[in-house]
């Protein structure tokens, strides 16, 4: 059950989210977290206090007033930097660690893959690749990659 309409959100002078509950209690440094960031990014949002305790569960962002929804979407966008790989141009070695040259929707980049265990399969066609700095790269649909990219990736799967 959602309590999404029994609170308000604002930003403080430092740009952090402030949650104000129906009881008037204020919580600073609120963090929104998606339950299913890939499969259902608009549903199942939890607002957590600074200590990681859930303040409210939001079934769907669409049930929120526009100004509250925008604040949450802005916070999620700043936290969820996850470039989507469109093409794998080159891999330095088929042994790890290896340097990958990739094209993403944000432009060309390279990253170091520390180990094959840093490639996680989320579903049949969706992968997450963590680089040596912890940045997550998403391959949303394996079948959308070109033949060369799939061939390079298959060496690590």
mmCIF file with all atom_site columns, C-alpha atoms in Angstrom:
data_model
loop_
_atom_site.group_PDB
_atom_site.id
_atom_site.type_symbol
_atom_site.label_atom_id
_atom_site.label_alt_id
_atom_site.label_comp_id
_atom_site.label_asym_id
_atom_site.label_entity_id
_atom_site.label_seq_id
_atom_site.pdbx_PDB_ins_code
_atom_site.Cartn_x
_atom_site.Cartn_y
_atom_site.Cartn_z
_atom_site.occupancy
_atom_site.B_iso_or_equiv
_atom_site.pdbx_formal_charge
_atom_site.auth_seq_id
_atom_site.auth_comp_id
_atom_site.auth_asym_id
_atom_site.auth_atom_id
_atom_site.pdbx_PDB_model_num
ATOM 1   C CA . UNK A 1 1   ? 0.000  0.000   0.000   1.00 0.00 ? 1   UNK A CA 1
ATOM 2   C CA . UNK A 1 2   ? 1.346  3.400   -0.902  1.00 0.00 ? 2   UNK A CA 1
ATOM 3   C CA . UNK A 1 3   ? 1.637  6.371   1.440   1.00 0.00 ? 3   UNK A CA 1
ATOM 4   C CA . UNK A 1 4   ? 2.885  8.511   -1.396  1.00 0.00 ? 4   UNK A CA 1
ATOM 5   C CA . UNK A 1 5   ? 0.478  11.392  -0.870  1.00 0.00 ? 5   UNK A CA 1
ATOM 6   C CA . UNK A 1 6   ? 1.049  11.779  2.887   1.00 0.00 ? 6   UNK A CA 1
ATOM 7   C CA . UNK A 1 7   ? 4.388  13.548  2.633   1.00 0.00 ? 7   UNK A CA 1
ATOM 8   C CA . UNK A 1 8   ? 6.136  16.413  0.918   1.00 0.00 ? 8   UNK A CA 1
ATOM 9   C CA . UNK A 1 9   ? 9.654  16.847  -0.434  1.00 0.00 ? 9   UNK A CA 1
ATOM 10  C CA . UNK A 1 10  ? 11.871 19.903  -0.744  1.00 0.00 ? 10  UNK A CA 1
ATOM 11  C CA . UNK A 1 11  ? 15.556 20.672  -1.165  1.00 0.00 ? 11  UNK A CA 1
ATOM 12  C CA . UNK A 1 12  ? 17.673 22.288  1.510   1.00 0.00 ? 12  UNK A CA 1
ATOM 13  C CA . UNK A 1 13  ? 20.334 24.947  0.934   1.00 0.00 ? 13  UNK A CA 1
ATOM 14  C CA . UNK A 1 14  ? 22.868 22.198  0.169   1.00 0.00 ? 14  UNK A CA 1
ATOM 15  C CA . UNK A 1 15  ? 20.679 20.567  -2.492  1.00 0.00 ? 15  UNK A CA 1
ATOM 16  C CA . UNK A 1 16  ? 19.759 17.540  -0.365  1.00 0.00 ? 16  UNK A CA 1
ATOM 17  C CA . UNK A 1 17  ? 16.215 16.207  -0.319  1.00 0.00 ? 17  UNK A CA 1
ATOM 18  C CA . UNK A 1 18  ? 14.135 16.933  2.786   1.00 0.00 ? 18  UNK A CA 1
ATOM 19  C CA . UNK A 1 19  ? 11.202 14.634  3.568   1.00 0.00 ? 19  UNK A CA 1
ATOM 20  C CA . UNK A 1 20  ? 8.364  16.053  5.663   1.00 0.00 ? 20  UNK A CA 1
ATOM 21  C CA . UNK A 1 21  ? 5.935  13.381  6.843   1.00 0.00 ? 21  UNK A CA 1
ATOM 22  C CA . UNK A 1 22  ? 2.259  13.755  7.686   1.00 0.00 ? 22  UNK A CA 1
ATOM 23  C CA . UNK A 1 23  ? 3.296  14.044  11.358  1.00 0.00 ? 23  UNK A CA 1
ATOM 24  C CA . UNK A 1 24  ? 5.521  17.043  10.540  1.00 0.00 ? 24  UNK A CA 1
ATOM 25  C CA . UNK A 1 25  ? 8.775  15.127  11.145  1.00 0.00 ? 25  UNK A CA 1
ATOM 26  C CA . UNK A 1 26  ? 11.605 16.274  8.873   1.00 0.00 ? 26  UNK A CA 1
ATOM 27  C CA . UNK A 1 27  ? 14.300 13.977  7.561   1.00 0.00 ? 27  UNK A CA 1
ATOM 28  C CA . UNK A 1 28  ? 17.315 15.406  5.731   1.00 0.00 ? 28  UNK A CA 1
ATOM 29  C CA . UNK A 1 29  ? 19.403 13.609  3.136   1.00 0.00 ? 29  UNK A CA 1
ATOM 30  C CA . UNK A 1 30  ? 16.567 11.459  1.801   1.00 0.00 ? 30  UNK A CA 1
ATOM 31  C CA . UNK A 1 31  ? 17.555 9.019   -0.950  1.00 0.00 ? 31  UNK A CA 1
ATOM 32  C CA . UNK A 1 32  ? 15.131 7.501   -3.499  1.00 0.00 ? 32  UNK A CA 1
ATOM 33  C CA . UNK A 1 33  ? 15.844 3.904   -4.505  1.00 0.00 ? 33  UNK A CA 1
ATOM 34  C CA . UNK A 1 34  ? 14.213 1.967   -7.316  1.00 0.00 ? 34  UNK A CA 1
ATOM 35  C CA . UNK A 1 35  ? 13.156 -1.605  -6.533  1.00 0.00 ? 35  UNK A CA 1
ATOM 36  C CA . UNK A 1 36  ? 13.394 -2.688  -10.175 1.00 0.00 ? 36  UNK A CA 1
ATOM 37  C CA . UNK A 1 37  ? 15.601 -0.147  -11.999 1.00 0.00 ? 37  UNK A CA 1
ATOM 38  C CA . UNK A 1 38  ? 15.758 -2.085  -15.274 1.00 0.00 ? 38  UNK A CA 1
ATOM 39  C CA . UNK A 1 39  ? 12.457 -3.966  -15.476 1.00 0.00 ? 39  UNK A CA 1
ATOM 40  C CA . UNK A 1 40  ? 10.116 -1.327  -13.973 1.00 0.00 ? 40  UNK A CA 1
ATOM 41  C CA . UNK A 1 41  ? 11.933 1.982   -13.420 1.00 0.00 ? 41  UNK A CA 1
ATOM 42  C CA . UNK A 1 42  ? 8.720  3.985   -12.845 1.00 0.00 ? 42  UNK A CA 1
ATOM 43  C CA . UNK A 1 43  ? 7.307  1.624   -10.210 1.00 0.00 ? 43  UNK A CA 1
ATOM 44  C CA . UNK A 1 44  ? 8.357  0.614   -6.728  1.00 0.00 ? 44  UNK A CA 1
ATOM 45  C CA . UNK A 1 45  ? 10.306 3.596   -5.407  1.00 0.00 ? 45  UNK A CA 1
ATOM 46  C CA . UNK A 1 46  ? 11.387 3.699   -1.769  1.00 0.00 ? 46  UNK A CA 1
ATOM 47  C CA . UNK A 1 47  ? 12.427 6.895   -0.009  1.00 0.00 ? 47  UNK A CA 1
ATOM 48  C CA . UNK A 1 48  ? 15.129 6.149   2.570   1.00 0.00 ? 48  UNK A CA 1
ATOM 49  C CA . UNK A 1 49  ? 16.397 8.342   5.382   1.00 0.00 ? 49  UNK A CA 1
ATOM 50  C CA . UNK A 1 50  ? 20.098 9.011   5.918   1.00 0.00 ? 50  UNK A CA 1
ATOM 51  C CA . UNK A 1 51  ? 20.448 5.782   7.897   1.00 0.00 ? 51  UNK A CA 1
ATOM 52  C CA . UNK A 1 52  ? 18.813 3.624   5.236   1.00 0.00 ? 52  UNK A CA 1
ATOM 53  C CA . UNK A 1 53  ? 15.398 3.259   6.901   1.00 0.00 ? 53  UNK A CA 1
ATOM 54  C CA . UNK A 1 54  ? 12.399 3.368   4.597   1.00 0.00 ? 54  UNK A CA 1
ATOM 55  C CA . UNK A 1 55  ? 10.228 6.452   5.077   1.00 0.00 ? 55  UNK A CA 1
ATOM 56  C CA . UNK A 1 56  ? 7.666  5.737   2.385   1.00 0.00 ? 56  UNK A CA 1
ATOM 57  C CA . UNK A 1 57  ? 6.996  3.314   -0.437  1.00 0.00 ? 57  UNK A CA 1
ATOM 58  C CA . UNK A 1 58  ? 5.743  4.749   -3.718  1.00 0.00 ? 58  UNK A CA 1
ATOM 59  C CA . UNK A 1 59  ? 3.951  2.303   -5.999  1.00 0.00 ? 59  UNK A CA 1
ATOM 60  C CA . UNK A 1 60  ? 4.274  4.509   -9.054  1.00 0.00 ? 60  UNK A CA 1
ATOM 61  C CA . UNK A 1 61  ? 5.856  7.886   -9.777  1.00 0.00 ? 61  UNK A CA 1
ATOM 62  C CA . UNK A 1 62  ? 2.750  8.800   -11.771 1.00 0.00 ? 62  UNK A CA 1
ATOM 63  C CA . UNK A 1 63  ? 0.681  8.986   -8.559  1.00 0.00 ? 63  UNK A CA 1
ATOM 64  C CA . UNK A 1 64  ? 2.782  11.899  -7.226  1.00 0.00 ? 64  UNK A CA 1
ATOM 65  C CA . UNK A 1 65  ? 2.246  15.626  -7.726  1.00 0.00 ? 65  UNK A CA 1
ATOM 66  C CA . UNK A 1 66  ? 4.438  16.968  -10.537 1.00 0.00 ? 66  UNK A CA 1
ATOM 67  C CA . UNK A 1 67  ? 6.852  18.950  -8.311  1.00 0.00 ? 67  UNK A CA 1
ATOM 68  C CA . UNK A 1 68  ? 7.478  15.929  -6.031  1.00 0.00 ? 68  UNK A CA 1
ATOM 69  C CA . UNK A 1 69  ? 7.899  13.589  -8.998  1.00 0.00 ? 69  UNK A CA 1
ATOM 70  C CA . UNK A 1 70  ? 10.421 15.965  -10.606 1.00 0.00 ? 70  UNK A CA 1
ATOM 71  C CA . UNK A 1 71  ? 12.491 16.158  -7.396  1.00 0.00 ? 71  UNK A CA 1
ATOM 72  C CA . UNK A 1 72  ? 12.633 12.364  -7.171  1.00 0.00 ? 72  UNK A CA 1
ATOM 73  C CA . UNK A 1 73  ? 13.453 11.938  -10.867 1.00 0.00 ? 73  UNK A CA 1
ATOM 74  C CA . UNK A 1 74  ? 16.271 14.511  -10.603 1.00 0.00 ? 74  UNK A CA 1
ATOM 75  C CA . UNK A 1 75  ? 17.745 12.741  -7.573  1.00 0.00 ? 75  UNK A CA 1
ATOM 76  C CA . UNK A 1 76  ? 17.511 9.335   -9.248  1.00 0.00 ? 76  UNK A CA 1
ATOM 77  C CA . UNK A 1 77  ? 19.145 10.663  -12.421 1.00 0.00 ? 77  UNK A CA 1
ATOM 78  C CA . UNK A 1 78  ? 22.091 12.063  -10.459 1.00 0.00 ? 78  UNK A CA 1
ATOM 79  C CA . UNK A 1 79  ? 22.584 8.748   -8.608  1.00 0.00 ? 79  UNK A CA 1
ATOM 80  C CA . UNK A 1 80  ? 22.016 6.325   -11.462 1.00 0.00 ? 80  UNK A CA 1
ATOM 81  C CA . UNK A 1 81  ? 24.775 7.058   -13.904 1.00 0.00 ? 81  UNK A CA 1
ATOM 82  C CA . UNK A 1 82  ? 24.591 3.929   -16.033 1.00 0.00 ? 82  UNK A CA 1
ATOM 83  C CA . UNK A 1 83  ? 25.713 4.333   -19.637 1.00 0.00 ? 83  UNK A CA 1
ATOM 84  C CA . UNK A 1 84  ? 24.137 1.909   -22.073 1.00 0.00 ? 84  UNK A CA 1
ATOM 85  C CA . UNK A 1 85  ? 26.580 0.071   -24.344 1.00 0.00 ? 85  UNK A CA 1
ATOM 86  C CA . UNK A 1 86  ? 25.568 0.195   -28.003 1.00 0.00 ? 86  UNK A CA 1
ATOM 87  C CA . UNK A 1 87  ? 28.706 -1.391  -29.496 1.00 0.00 ? 87  UNK A CA 1
ATOM 88  C CA . UNK A 1 88  ? 31.912 -3.022  -28.262 1.00 0.00 ? 88  UNK A CA 1
ATOM 89  C CA . UNK A 1 89  ? 34.669 -1.707  -30.513 1.00 0.00 ? 89  UNK A CA 1
ATOM 90  C CA . UNK A 1 90  ? 37.689 -3.445  -29.064 1.00 0.00 ? 90  UNK A CA 1
ATOM 91  C CA . UNK A 1 91  ? 38.882 -5.553  -26.149 1.00 0.00 ? 91  UNK A CA 1
ATOM 92  C CA . UNK A 1 92  ? 42.580 -5.472  -25.248 1.00 0.00 ? 92  UNK A CA 1
ATOM 93  C CA . UNK A 1 93  ? 42.732 -9.108  -24.152 1.00 0.00 ? 93  UNK A CA 1
ATOM 94  C CA . UNK A 1 94  ? 40.459 -12.081 -23.605 1.00 0.00 ? 94  UNK A CA 1
ATOM 95  C CA . UNK A 1 95  ? 42.093 -12.545 -20.214 1.00 0.00 ? 95  UNK A CA 1
ATOM 96  C CA . UNK A 1 96  ? 41.212 -10.197 -17.375 1.00 0.00 ? 96  UNK A CA 1
ATOM 97  C CA . UNK A 1 97  ? 41.928 -7.507  -16.494 1.00 0.00 ? 97  UNK A CA 1
ATOM 98  C CA . UNK A 1 98  ? 41.233 -6.143  -19.964 1.00 0.00 ? 98  UNK A CA 1
ATOM 99  C CA . UNK A 1 99  ? 40.475 -2.739  -21.405 1.00 0.00 ? 99  UNK A CA 1
ATOM 100 C CA . UNK A 1 100 ? 37.236 -2.385  -23.360 1.00 0.00 ? 100 UNK A CA 1
ATOM 101 C CA . UNK A 1 101 ? 36.580 0.304   -25.968 1.00 0.00 ? 101 UNK A CA 1
ATOM 102 C CA . UNK A 1 102 ? 32.832 0.813   -26.225 1.00 0.00 ? 102 UNK A CA 1
ATOM 103 C CA . UNK A 1 103 ? 30.260 3.110   -27.779 1.00 0.00 ? 103 UNK A CA 1
ATOM 104 C CA . UNK A 1 104 ? 27.479 4.187   -25.427 1.00 0.00 ? 104 UNK A CA 1
ATOM 105 C CA . UNK A 1 105 ? 24.472 6.439   -25.810 1.00 0.00 ? 105 UNK A CA 1
ATOM 106 C CA . UNK A 1 106 ? 26.636 9.091   -24.090 1.00 0.00 ? 106 UNK A CA 1
ATOM 107 C CA . UNK A 1 107 ? 29.609 8.696   -26.441 1.00 0.00 ? 107 UNK A CA 1
ATOM 108 C CA . UNK A 1 108 ? 32.739 6.595   -26.819 1.00 0.00 ? 108 UNK A CA 1
ATOM 109 C CA . UNK A 1 109 ? 34.638 5.502   -23.722 1.00 0.00 ? 109 UNK A CA 1
ATOM 110 C CA . UNK A 1 110 ? 36.896 2.817   -22.362 1.00 0.00 ? 110 UNK A CA 1
ATOM 111 C CA . UNK A 1 111 ? 36.931 0.926   -19.101 1.00 0.00 ? 111 UNK A CA 1
ATOM 112 C CA . UNK A 1 112 ? 38.839 -1.838  -17.392 1.00 0.00 ? 112 UNK A CA 1
ATOM 113 C CA . UNK A 1 113 ? 37.055 -5.119  -16.679 1.00 0.00 ? 113 UNK A CA 1
ATOM 114 C CA . UNK A 1 114 ? 38.727 -6.659  -13.611 1.00 0.00 ? 114 UNK A CA 1
ATOM 115 C CA . UNK A 1 115 ? 37.177 -10.099 -13.902 1.00 0.00 ? 115 UNK A CA 1
ATOM 116 C CA . UNK A 1 116 ? 34.533 -12.076 -15.745 1.00 0.00 ? 116 UNK A CA 1
ATOM 117 C CA . UNK A 1 117 ? 32.459 -12.102 -12.555 1.00 0.00 ? 117 UNK A CA 1
ATOM 118 C CA . UNK A 1 118 ? 31.903 -8.354  -13.096 1.00 0.00 ? 118 UNK A CA 1
ATOM 119 C CA . UNK A 1 119 ? 29.572 -9.227  -15.982 1.00 0.00 ? 119 UNK A CA 1
ATOM 120 C CA . UNK A 1 120 ? 26.153 -10.040 -14.527 1.00 0.00 ? 120 UNK A CA 1
ATOM 121 C CA . UNK A 1 121 ? 23.193 -11.392 -16.461 1.00 0.00 ? 121 UNK A CA 1
ATOM 122 C CA . UNK A 1 122 ? 19.976 -9.691  -15.315 1.00 0.00 ? 122 UNK A CA 1
ATOM 123 C CA . UNK A 1 123 ? 17.697 -11.499 -17.739 1.00 0.00 ? 123 UNK A CA 1
ATOM 124 C CA . UNK A 1 124 ? 18.020 -13.508 -20.924 1.00 0.00 ? 124 UNK A CA 1
ATOM 125 C CA . UNK A 1 125 ? 19.114 -10.498 -22.964 1.00 0.00 ? 125 UNK A CA 1
ATOM 126 C CA . UNK A 1 126 ? 20.174 -7.901  -20.399 1.00 0.00 ? 126 UNK A CA 1
ATOM 127 C CA . UNK A 1 127 ? 23.647 -7.573  -18.864 1.00 0.00 ? 127 UNK A CA 1
ATOM 128 C CA . UNK A 1 128 ? 25.357 -5.285  -16.370 1.00 0.00 ? 128 UNK A CA 1
ATOM 129 C CA . UNK A 1 129 ? 29.114 -4.810  -16.638 1.00 0.00 ? 129 UNK A CA 1
ATOM 130 C CA . UNK A 1 130 ? 30.956 -3.204  -13.715 1.00 0.00 ? 130 UNK A CA 1
ATOM 131 C CA . UNK A 1 131 ? 34.230 -1.490  -14.490 1.00 0.00 ? 131 UNK A CA 1
ATOM 132 C CA . UNK A 1 132 ? 37.221 -1.270  -12.157 1.00 0.00 ? 132 UNK A CA 1
ATOM 133 C CA . UNK A 1 133 ? 35.834 1.973   -10.647 1.00 0.00 ? 133 UNK A CA 1
ATOM 134 C CA . UNK A 1 134 ? 32.385 0.511   -9.938  1.00 0.00 ? 134 UNK A CA 1
ATOM 135 C CA . UNK A 1 135 ? 30.587 2.252   -12.793 1.00 0.00 ? 135 UNK A CA 1
ATOM 136 C CA . UNK A 1 136 ? 27.857 0.031   -14.176 1.00 0.00 ? 136 UNK A CA 1
ATOM 137 C CA . UNK A 1 137 ? 27.430 -0.275  -17.941 1.00 0.00 ? 137 UNK A CA 1
ATOM 138 C CA . UNK A 1 138 ? 24.134 -1.659  -19.225 1.00 0.00 ? 138 UNK A CA 1
ATOM 139 C CA . UNK A 1 139 ? 23.543 -3.851  -22.244 1.00 0.00 ? 139 UNK A CA 1
ATOM 140 C CA . UNK A 1 140 ? 19.773 -3.682  -22.457 1.00 0.00 ? 140 UNK A CA 1
ATOM 141 C CA . UNK A 1 141 ? 19.310 -6.129  -25.325 1.00 0.00 ? 141 UNK A CA 1
ATOM 142 C CA . UNK A 1 142 ? 22.079 -8.493  -26.419 1.00 0.00 ? 142 UNK A CA 1
ATOM 143 C CA . UNK A 1 143 ? 20.340 -9.122  -29.727 1.00 0.00 ? 143 UNK A CA 1
ATOM 144 C CA . UNK A 1 144 ? 20.582 -5.422  -30.609 1.00 0.00 ? 144 UNK A CA 1
ATOM 145 C CA . UNK A 1 145 ? 24.400 -5.540  -30.588 1.00 0.00 ? 145 UNK A CA 1
ATOM 146 C CA . UNK A 1 146 ? 26.213 -5.988  -33.867 1.00 0.00 ? 146 UNK A CA 1
ATOM 147 C CA . UNK A 1 147 ? 27.884 -9.303  -34.691 1.00 0.00 ? 147 UNK A CA 1
ATOM 148 C CA . UNK A 1 148 ? 31.409 -8.162  -33.725 1.00 0.00 ? 148 UNK A CA 1
ATOM 149 C CA . UNK A 1 149 ? 30.229 -6.901  -30.333 1.00 0.00 ? 149 UNK A CA 1
ATOM 150 C CA . UNK A 1 150 ? 28.388 -10.136 -29.570 1.00 0.00 ? 150 UNK A CA 1
ATOM 151 C CA . UNK A 1 151 ? 31.412 -12.184 -30.623 1.00 0.00 ? 151 UNK A CA 1
ATOM 152 C CA . UNK A 1 152 ? 33.711 -10.188 -28.304 1.00 0.00 ? 152 UNK A CA 1
ATOM 153 C CA . UNK A 1 153 ? 31.241 -10.419 -25.443 1.00 0.00 ? 153 UNK A CA 1
ATOM 154 C CA . UNK A 1 154 ? 30.714 -14.167 -25.901 1.00 0.00 ? 154 UNK A CA 1
ATOM 155 C CA . UNK A 1 155 ? 34.387 -14.733 -25.040 1.00 0.00 ? 155 UNK A CA 1
ATOM 156 C CA . UNK A 1 156 ? 33.656 -13.481 -21.522 1.00 0.00 ? 156 UNK A CA 1
ATOM 157 C CA . UNK A 1 157 ? 30.286 -15.145 -20.913 1.00 0.00 ? 157 UNK A CA 1
#
